[in-house]
Coordinates of C-alpha atoms in Angstrom, one line a residue:
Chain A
X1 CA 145.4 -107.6 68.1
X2 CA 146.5 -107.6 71.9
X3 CA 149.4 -109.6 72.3
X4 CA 151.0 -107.7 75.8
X5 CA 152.8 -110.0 78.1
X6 CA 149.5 -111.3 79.8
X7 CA 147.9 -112.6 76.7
X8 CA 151.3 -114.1 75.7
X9 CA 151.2 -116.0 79.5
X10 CA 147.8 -117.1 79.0
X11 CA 148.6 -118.6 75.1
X12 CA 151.7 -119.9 76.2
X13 CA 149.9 -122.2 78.8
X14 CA 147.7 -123.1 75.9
X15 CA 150.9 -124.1 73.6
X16 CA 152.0 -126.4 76.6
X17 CA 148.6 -128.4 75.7
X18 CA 149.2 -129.1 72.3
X19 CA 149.3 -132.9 70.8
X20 CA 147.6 -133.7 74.3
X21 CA 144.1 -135.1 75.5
X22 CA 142.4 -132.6 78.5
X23 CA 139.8 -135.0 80.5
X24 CA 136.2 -134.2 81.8
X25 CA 136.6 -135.4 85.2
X26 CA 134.4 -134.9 88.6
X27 CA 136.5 -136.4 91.7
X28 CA 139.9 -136.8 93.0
X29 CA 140.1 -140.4 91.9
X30 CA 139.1 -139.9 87.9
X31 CA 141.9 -137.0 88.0
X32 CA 144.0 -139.3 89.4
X33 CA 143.3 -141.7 86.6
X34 CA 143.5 -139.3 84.4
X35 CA 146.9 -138.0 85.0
X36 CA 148.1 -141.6 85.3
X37 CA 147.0 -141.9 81.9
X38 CA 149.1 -139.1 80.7
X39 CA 146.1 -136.4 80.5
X40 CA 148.0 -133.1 79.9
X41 CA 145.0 -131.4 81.9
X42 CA 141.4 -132.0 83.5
X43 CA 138.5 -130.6 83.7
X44 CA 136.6 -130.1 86.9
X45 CA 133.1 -130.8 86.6
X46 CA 130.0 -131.6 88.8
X47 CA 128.8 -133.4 86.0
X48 CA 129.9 -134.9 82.8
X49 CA 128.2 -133.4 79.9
X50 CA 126.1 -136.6 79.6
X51 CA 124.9 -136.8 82.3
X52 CA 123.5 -133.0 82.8
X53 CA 121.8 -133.6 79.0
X54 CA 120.4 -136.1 80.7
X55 CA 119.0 -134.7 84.5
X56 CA 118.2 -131.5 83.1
X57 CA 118.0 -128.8 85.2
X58 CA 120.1 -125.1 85.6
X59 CA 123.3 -126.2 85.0
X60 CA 126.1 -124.2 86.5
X61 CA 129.5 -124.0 88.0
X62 CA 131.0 -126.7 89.8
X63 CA 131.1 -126.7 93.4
X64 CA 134.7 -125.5 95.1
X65 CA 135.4 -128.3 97.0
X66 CA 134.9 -130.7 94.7
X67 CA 137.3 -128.4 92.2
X68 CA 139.9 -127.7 95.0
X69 CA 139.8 -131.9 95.7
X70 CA 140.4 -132.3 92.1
X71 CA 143.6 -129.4 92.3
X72 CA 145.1 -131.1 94.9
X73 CA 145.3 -134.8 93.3
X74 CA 147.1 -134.0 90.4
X75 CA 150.1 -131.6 89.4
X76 CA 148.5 -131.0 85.2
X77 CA 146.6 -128.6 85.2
X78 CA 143.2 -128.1 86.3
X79 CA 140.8 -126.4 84.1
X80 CA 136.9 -125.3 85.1
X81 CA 133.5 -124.4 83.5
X82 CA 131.9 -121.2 84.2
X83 CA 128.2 -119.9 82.2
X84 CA 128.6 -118.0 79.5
X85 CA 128.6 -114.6 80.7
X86 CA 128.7 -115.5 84.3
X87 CA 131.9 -113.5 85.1
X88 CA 131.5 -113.7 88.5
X89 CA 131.9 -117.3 88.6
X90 CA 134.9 -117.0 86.6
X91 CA 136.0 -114.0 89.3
X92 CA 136.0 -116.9 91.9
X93 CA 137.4 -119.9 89.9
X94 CA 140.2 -116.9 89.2
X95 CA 140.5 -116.3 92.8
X96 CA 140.7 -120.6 93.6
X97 CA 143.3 -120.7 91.4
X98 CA 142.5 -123.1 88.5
X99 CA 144.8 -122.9 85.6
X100 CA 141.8 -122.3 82.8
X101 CA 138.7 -121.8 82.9
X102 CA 136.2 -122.6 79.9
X103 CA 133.1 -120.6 79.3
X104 CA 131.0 -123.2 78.3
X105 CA 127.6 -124.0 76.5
X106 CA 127.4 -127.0 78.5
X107 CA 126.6 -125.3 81.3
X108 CA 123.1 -123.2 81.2
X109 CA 124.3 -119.5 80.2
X110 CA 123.7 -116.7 82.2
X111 CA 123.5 -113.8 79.7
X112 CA 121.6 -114.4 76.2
X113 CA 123.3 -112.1 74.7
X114 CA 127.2 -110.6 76.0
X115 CA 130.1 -113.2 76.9
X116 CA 132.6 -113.0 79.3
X117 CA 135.3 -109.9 78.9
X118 CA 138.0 -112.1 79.3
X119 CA 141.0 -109.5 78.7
X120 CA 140.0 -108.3 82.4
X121 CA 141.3 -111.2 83.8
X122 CA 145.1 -112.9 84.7
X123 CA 143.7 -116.7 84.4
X124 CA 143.4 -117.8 80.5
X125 CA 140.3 -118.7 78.9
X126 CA 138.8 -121.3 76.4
X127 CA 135.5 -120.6 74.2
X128 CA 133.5 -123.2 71.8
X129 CA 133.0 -122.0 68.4
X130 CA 130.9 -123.6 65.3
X131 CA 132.5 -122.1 62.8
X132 CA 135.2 -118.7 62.0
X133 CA 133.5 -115.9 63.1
X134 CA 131.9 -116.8 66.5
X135 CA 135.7 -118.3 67.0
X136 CA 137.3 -115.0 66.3
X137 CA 134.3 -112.9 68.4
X138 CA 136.0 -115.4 71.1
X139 CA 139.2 -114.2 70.8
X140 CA 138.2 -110.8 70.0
X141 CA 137.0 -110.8 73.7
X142 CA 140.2 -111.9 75.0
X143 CA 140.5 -116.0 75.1
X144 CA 143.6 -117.7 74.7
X145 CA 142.7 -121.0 73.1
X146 CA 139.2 -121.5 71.2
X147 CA 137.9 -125.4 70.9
X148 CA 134.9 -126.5 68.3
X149 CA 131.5 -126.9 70.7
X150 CA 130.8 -130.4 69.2
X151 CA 127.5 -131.8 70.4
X152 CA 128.9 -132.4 73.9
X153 CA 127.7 -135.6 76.1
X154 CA 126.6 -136.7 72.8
X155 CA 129.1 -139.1 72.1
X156 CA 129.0 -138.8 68.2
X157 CA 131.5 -136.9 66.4
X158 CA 129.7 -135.5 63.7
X159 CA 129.5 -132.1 64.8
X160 CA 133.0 -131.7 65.8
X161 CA 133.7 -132.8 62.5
X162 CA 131.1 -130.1 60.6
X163 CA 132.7 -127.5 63.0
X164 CA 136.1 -128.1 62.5
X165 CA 135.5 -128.4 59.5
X166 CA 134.0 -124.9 58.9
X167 CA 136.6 -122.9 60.9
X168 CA 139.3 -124.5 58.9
X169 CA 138.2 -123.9 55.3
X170 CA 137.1 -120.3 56.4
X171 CA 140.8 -119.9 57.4
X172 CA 141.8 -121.6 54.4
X173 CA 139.7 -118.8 52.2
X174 CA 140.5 -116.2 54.0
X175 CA 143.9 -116.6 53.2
X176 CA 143.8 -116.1 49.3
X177 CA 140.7 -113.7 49.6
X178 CA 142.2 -110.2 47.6
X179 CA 142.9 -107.6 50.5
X180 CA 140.2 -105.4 49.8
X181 CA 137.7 -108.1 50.0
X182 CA 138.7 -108.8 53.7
X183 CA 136.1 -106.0 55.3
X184 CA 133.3 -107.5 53.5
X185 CA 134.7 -110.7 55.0
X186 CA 134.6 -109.3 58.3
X187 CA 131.1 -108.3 58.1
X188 CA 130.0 -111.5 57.1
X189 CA 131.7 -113.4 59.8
X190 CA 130.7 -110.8 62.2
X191 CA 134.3 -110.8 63.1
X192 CA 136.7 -108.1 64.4
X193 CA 138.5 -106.7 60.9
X194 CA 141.6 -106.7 62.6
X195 CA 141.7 -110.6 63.7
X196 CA 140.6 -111.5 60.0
X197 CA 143.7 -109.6 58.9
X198 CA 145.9 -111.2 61.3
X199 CA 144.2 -115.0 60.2
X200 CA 144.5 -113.7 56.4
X201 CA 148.1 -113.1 56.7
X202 CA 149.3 -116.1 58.7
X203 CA 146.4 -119.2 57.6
X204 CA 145.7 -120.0 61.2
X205 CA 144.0 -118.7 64.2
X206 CA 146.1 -116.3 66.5
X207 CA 145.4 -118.8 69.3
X208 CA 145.8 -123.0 69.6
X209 CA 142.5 -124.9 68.1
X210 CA 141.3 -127.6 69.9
X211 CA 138.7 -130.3 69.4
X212 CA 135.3 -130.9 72.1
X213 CA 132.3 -132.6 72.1
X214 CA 131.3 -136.2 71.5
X215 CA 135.0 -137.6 70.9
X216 CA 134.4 -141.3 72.3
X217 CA 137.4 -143.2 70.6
X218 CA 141.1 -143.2 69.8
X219 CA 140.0 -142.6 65.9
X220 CA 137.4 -139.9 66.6
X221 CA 140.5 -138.1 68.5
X222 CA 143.0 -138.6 65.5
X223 CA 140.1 -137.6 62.9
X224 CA 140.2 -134.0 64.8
X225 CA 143.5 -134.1 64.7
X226 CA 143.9 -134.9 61.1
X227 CA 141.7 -132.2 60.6
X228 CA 143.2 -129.9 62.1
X229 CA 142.8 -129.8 65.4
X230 CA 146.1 -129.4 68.1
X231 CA 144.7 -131.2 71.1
X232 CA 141.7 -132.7 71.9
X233 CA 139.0 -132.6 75.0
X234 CA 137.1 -135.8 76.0
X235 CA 134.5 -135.1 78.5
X236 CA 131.7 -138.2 78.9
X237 CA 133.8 -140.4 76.2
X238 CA 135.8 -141.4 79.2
X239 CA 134.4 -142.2 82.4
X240 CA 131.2 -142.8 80.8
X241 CA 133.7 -146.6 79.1
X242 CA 133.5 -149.6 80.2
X243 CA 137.3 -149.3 81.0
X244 CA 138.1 -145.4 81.7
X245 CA 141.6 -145.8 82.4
X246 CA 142.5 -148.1 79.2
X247 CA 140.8 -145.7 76.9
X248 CA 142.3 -142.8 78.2
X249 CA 145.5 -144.5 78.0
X250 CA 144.5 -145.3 74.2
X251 CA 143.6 -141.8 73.4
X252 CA 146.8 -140.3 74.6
X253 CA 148.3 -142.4 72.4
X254 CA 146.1 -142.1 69.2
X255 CA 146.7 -138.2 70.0
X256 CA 150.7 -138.2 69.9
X257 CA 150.2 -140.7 66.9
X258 CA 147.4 -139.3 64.9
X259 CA 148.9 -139.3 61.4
X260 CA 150.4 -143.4 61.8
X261 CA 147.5 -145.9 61.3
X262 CA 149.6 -148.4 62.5
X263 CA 149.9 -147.0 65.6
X264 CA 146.2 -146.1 65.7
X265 CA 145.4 -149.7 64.9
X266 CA 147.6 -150.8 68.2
X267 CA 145.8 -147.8 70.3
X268 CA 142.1 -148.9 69.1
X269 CA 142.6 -152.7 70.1
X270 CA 140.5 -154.0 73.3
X271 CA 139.1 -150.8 75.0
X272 CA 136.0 -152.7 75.9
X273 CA 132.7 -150.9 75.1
X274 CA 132.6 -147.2 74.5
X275 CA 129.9 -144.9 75.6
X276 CA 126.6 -145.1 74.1
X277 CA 126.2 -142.1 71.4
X278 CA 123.4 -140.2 70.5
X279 CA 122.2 -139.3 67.1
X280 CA 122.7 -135.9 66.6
X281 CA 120.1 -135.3 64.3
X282 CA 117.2 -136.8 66.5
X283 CA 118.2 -134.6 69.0
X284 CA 115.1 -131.5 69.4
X285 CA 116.3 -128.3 68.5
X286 CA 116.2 -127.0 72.6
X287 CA 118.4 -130.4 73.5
X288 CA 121.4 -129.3 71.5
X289 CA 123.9 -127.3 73.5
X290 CA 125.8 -126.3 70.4
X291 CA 123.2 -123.5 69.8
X292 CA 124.4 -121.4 73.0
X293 CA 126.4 -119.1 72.7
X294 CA 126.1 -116.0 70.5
Chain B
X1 CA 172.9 -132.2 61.3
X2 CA 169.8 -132.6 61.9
X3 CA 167.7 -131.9 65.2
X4 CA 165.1 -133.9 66.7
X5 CA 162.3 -132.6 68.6
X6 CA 160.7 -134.9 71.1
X7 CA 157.0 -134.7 70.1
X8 CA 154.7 -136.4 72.1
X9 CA 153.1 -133.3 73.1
X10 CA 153.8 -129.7 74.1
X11 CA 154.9 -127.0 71.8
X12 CA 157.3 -128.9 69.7
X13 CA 156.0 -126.9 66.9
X14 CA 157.3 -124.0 68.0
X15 CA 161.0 -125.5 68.7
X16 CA 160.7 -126.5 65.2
X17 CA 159.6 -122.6 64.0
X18 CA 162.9 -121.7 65.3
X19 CA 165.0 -124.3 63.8
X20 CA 163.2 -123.9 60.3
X21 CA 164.4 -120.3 60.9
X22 CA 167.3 -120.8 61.6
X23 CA 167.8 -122.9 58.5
X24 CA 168.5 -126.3 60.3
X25 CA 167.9 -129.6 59.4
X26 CA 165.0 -131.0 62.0
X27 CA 162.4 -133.5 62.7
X28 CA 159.5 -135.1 65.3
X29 CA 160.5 -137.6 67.1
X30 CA 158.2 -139.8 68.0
X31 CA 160.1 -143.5 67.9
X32 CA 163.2 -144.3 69.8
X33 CA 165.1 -145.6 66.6
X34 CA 165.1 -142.1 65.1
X35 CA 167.5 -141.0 67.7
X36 CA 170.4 -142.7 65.4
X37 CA 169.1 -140.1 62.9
X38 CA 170.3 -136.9 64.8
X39 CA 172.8 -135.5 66.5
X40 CA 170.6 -133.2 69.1
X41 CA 167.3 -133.6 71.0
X42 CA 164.8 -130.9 72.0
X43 CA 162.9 -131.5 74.8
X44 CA 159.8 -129.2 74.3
X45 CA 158.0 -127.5 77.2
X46 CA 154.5 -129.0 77.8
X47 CA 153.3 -131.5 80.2
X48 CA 156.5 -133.5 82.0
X49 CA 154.4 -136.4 83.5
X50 CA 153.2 -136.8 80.3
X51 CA 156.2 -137.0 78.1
X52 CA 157.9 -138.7 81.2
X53 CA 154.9 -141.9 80.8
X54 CA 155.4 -142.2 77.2
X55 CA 159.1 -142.4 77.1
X56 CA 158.6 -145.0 79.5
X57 CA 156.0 -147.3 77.6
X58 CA 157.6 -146.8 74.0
X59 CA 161.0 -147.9 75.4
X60 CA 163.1 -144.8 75.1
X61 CA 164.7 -145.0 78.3
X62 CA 167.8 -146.7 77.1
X63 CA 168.0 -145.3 73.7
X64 CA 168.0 -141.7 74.8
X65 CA 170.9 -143.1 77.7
X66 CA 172.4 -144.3 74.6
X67 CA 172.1 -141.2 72.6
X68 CA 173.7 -139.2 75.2
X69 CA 176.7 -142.0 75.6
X70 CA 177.2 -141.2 71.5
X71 CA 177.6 -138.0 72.6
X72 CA 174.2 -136.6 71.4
X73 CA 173.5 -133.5 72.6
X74 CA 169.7 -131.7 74.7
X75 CA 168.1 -129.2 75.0
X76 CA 165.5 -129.1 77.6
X77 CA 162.8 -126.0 77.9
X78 CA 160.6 -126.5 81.1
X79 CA 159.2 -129.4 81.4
X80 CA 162.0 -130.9 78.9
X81 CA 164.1 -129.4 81.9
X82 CA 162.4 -131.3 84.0
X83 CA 163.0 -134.2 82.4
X84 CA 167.2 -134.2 82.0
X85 CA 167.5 -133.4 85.5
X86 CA 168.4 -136.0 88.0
X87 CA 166.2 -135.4 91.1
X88 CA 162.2 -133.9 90.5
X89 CA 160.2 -133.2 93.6
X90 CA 157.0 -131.5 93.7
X91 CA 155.5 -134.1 93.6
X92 CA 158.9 -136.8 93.1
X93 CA 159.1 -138.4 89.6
X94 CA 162.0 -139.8 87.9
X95 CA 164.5 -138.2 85.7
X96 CA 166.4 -139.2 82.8
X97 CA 169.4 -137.7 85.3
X98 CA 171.7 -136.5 82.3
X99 CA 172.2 -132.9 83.9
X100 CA 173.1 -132.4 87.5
X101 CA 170.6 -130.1 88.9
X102 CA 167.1 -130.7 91.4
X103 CA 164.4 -129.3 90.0
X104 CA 161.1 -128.5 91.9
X105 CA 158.0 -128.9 89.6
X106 CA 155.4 -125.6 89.2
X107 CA 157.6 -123.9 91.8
X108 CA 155.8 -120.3 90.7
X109 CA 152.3 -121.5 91.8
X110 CA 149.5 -122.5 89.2
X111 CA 148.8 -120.7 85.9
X112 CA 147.9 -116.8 87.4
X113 CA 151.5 -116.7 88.6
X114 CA 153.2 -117.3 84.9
X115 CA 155.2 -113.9 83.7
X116 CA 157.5 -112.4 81.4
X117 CA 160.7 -111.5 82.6
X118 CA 163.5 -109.6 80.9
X119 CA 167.2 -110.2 81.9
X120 CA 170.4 -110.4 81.0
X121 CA 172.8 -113.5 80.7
X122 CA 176.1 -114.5 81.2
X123 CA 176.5 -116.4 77.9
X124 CA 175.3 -113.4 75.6
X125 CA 175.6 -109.9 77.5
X126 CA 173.1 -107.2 76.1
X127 CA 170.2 -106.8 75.2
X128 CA 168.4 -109.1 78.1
X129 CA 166.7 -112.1 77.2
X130 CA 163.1 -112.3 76.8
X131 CA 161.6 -115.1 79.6
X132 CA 158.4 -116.3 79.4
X133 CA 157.7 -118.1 82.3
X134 CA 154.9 -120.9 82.0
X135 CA 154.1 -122.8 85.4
X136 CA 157.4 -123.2 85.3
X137 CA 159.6 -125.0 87.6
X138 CA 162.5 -123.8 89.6
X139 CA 166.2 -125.4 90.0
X140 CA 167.1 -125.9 93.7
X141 CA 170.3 -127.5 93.1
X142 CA 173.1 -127.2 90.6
X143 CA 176.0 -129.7 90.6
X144 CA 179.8 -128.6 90.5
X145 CA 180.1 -129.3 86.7
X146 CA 177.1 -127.1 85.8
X147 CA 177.3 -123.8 84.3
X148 CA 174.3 -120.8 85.2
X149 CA 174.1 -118.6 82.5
X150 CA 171.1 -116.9 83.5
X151 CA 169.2 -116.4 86.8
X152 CA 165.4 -115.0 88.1
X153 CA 165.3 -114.2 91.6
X154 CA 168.5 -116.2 92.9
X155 CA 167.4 -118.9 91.0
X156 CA 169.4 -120.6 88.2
X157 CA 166.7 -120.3 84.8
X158 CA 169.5 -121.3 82.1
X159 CA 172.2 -124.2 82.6
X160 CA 175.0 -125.8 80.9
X161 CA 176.2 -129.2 81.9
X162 CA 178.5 -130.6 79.0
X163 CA 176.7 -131.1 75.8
X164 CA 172.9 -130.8 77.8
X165 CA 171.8 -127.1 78.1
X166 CA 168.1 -126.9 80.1
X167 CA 165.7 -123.3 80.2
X168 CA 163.4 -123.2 82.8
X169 CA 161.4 -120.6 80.7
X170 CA 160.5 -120.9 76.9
X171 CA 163.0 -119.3 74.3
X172 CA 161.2 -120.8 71.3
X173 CA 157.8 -118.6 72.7
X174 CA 160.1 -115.2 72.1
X175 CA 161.8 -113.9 68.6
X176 CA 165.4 -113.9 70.5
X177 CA 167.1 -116.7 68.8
X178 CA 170.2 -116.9 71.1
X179 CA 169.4 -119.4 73.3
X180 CA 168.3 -121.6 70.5
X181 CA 171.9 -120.6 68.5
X182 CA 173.7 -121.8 71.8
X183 CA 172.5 -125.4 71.5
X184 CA 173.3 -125.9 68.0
X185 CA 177.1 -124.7 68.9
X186 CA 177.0 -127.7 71.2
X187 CA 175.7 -130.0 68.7
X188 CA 178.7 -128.9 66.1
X189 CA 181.1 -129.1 68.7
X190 CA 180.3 -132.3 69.5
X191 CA 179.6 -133.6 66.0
X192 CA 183.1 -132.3 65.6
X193 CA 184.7 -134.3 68.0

């Protein structure tokens, strides 16, 4: 796999996020809360994830001066959505200057069938993957940190869970697959050979593996973790609380303390209500933005 | 001897790689009391206003002051250097102040301007140390006490104050184990004392 001194930049960054909680945010003053709450990045948005599932509508890129108001109220780092495929977002969210970008189901994607070429770029990427192969197809392309798509603005974590889930017990079988089994493997996955070598050889992904999409409490956070996970994103779970700036406080915390239930218990007392969930399940087949993404 | 590495967030897995290569005793820390349980502290790289809030809330402040007193030794990398310095600007935050030097915050620009740099040190001679370079901040100031062993652009990148050594870049992202072998001296000499 590629591993010149550009990819190793863009990983590094993604190392620096580990054991930390990255927050959907869409103005100067929920950044602000944010990073008062010890986010170790946001995410610009227009929109949290909720709340385009429910306007509807072509979602795309946030606008730049709402993501150049968000750069300039906090020193974390400031991450941003593109369409899948839309590289010419991503050419300007490059040329702004945000620290990541995430090419992202949520938003409505611009090419059916081709994702970004991420390799062609100096800013690092993150990708949402349901299971092993689409996360190594990520990769394959070029990004530096892949994250489970979750149902986001869903606020249930079921399908974190199932996704985190799937990539980790692939990993775990690809590692005491026999060698010559590893091309059928490949093919299966519809993964590059190469990258199921490299995740047969060391039992993990060659890039940090994060948890999105309908994390709404200090436990849902420390279940990804516990699972596997090395950070987590919380897009609507947030600012869509009764008290955003408690529970952001409480999910720092669960995140740093996700293996000691005593801890937990201290970080899951009064938050106040959490946002409303959806069941998963209920949801038609064209309201899931899971499915996007190829 | 055993090593603690602060871990709260950041790549404190990687720190703890090194030292598992290295063959050294180590452990998270993520509770003031186990500071009686080592004799160093890493300070990962990562996010320093994170790390800086939760040593405030979980009442480290004083222990790690305590720690260092004992004569406990640290070992900063980026935003851990960020931390044991005694002035922060860019934007200002405080400082746990054990090692003389300023330090401006993201001093590089924001995540396009990260880089790899090769170069040699004072402390080791050849071949040049591998620095990866992570939004990484830059020290403005060293004090009179403080040793540079390694510099990027007229800019100090590694420095040696007593038992506290600080990179600006991240040695535990690279195979050179140098950096890392340093630090543990410190801690022996000191345990030694």
């Amino acid at each position: 796999m590629i591993m010149d001194d550009l990819f190793r930049v863009k990983v590094g960054l993604a190392e620096m996020l580990k054991g930390g909680v990255i927050m959907d945010v869409t103005n100067a003053e929920q950044a602000r809360i944010a990073e008062e709450a010890g986010a170790v990045a946001v995410m610009a948005l227009e929109r949290v994830p909720a709340d385009i599932r429910a306007q509807g509508g072509v979602a795309r890129m946030a606008s730049i001066k709402r993501i150049r108001e968000i750069m300039e109220a906090v020193s974390i780092p400031v991450m941003a959505k593109v369409r899948i495929g839309h590289f010419v977002e991503a050419q300007i969210l490059q040329e702004l200057g945000v620290d990541f970008i995430d090419e992202s189901e949520v938003l409505t994607p611009a090419d059916e069938e081709h994702h970004i070429d991420k390799h062609r770029f100096k800013v690092p990427f993150v990708c949402g993957a349901r299971d092993l192969g689409e996360a190594l197809r990520r990769i394959g392309e070029g990004a530096a940190m892949i994250r489970t798509k979750g149902e986001a603005g869903s606020g249930n974590i079921v399908e974190a869970v199932r996704h985190l889930r799937s990539v980790m017990d692939a990993i775990r079988r690809l590692t005491v697959l026999p060698k010559e089994e590893l091309m059928a493997e490949s093919k299966r996955l519809g993964a590059p050979y190469e990258l199921v070598q490299w995740v047969a050889e060391h039992g993990r992904l060659p890039v940090p593996n994060f948890a999105a999409g309908g994390i709404a409490t200090p436990a849902d956070a420390a279940l990804c973790m516990q699972l596997g996970a090395e950070a987590v994103f919380v897009g609507s779970g947030i600012f869509k609380s009764e008290d955003p700036a408690r529970r952001a406080r409480a999910i720092v915390k669960a995140v740093t303390y996700y293996n000691d239930p005593k801890m937990l218990l201290e970080a899951s007392e009064e938050l106040g209500e959490p946002m409303r969930g959806l069941d998963v399940s209920r949801l038609a087949k064209e309201e899931l933005l899971q499915t996007r993404g190829w | 001897m055993k090593i603690g590495v602060l871990a709260v967030q950041g790549d404190f897995a990687a720190h703890g790689r090194v030292l598992q290569q290295l063959g050294v005793p180590w452990c998270e820390v993520r509770h003031p009391e186990q500071l009686s349980e080592i004799s160093g502290l890493i300070l990962p790289g990562g996010e320093s206003t994170t790390m800086l809030k939760f040593l405030f809330e979980e009442g480290f402040l004083e222990p790690l002051q305590d720690f260092a007193r004992r004569g406990g030794a640290f070992f900063g990398t980026c935003a851990g250097a960020i931390l044991l310095a005694r002035e922060v600007t860019n934007p200002r935050q405080p400082s746990l102040g054990l090692l003389d030097i300023s330090v401006q915050r993201n001093a590089y620009g924001r995540q396009i301007n990260s880089f790899v740099d090769r170069a040699l040190s004072s402390a080791f001679g050849p071949p040049p140390l591998e620095m990866v370079y992570i939004r990484a901040p830059i020290i403005t100031r060293v004090g009179p006490g403080v040793d540079v062993l390694a510099e990027h652009g007229g800019h100090p990148v590694l420095v040696e104050q007593g038992r506290c050594l600080a990179a600006t870049f991240h040695p535990e992202l690279t195979e050179d184990r140098r950096v890392h072998q340093r630090f543990l001296q410190l801690v022996e000499a000191a345990s030694a004392r």
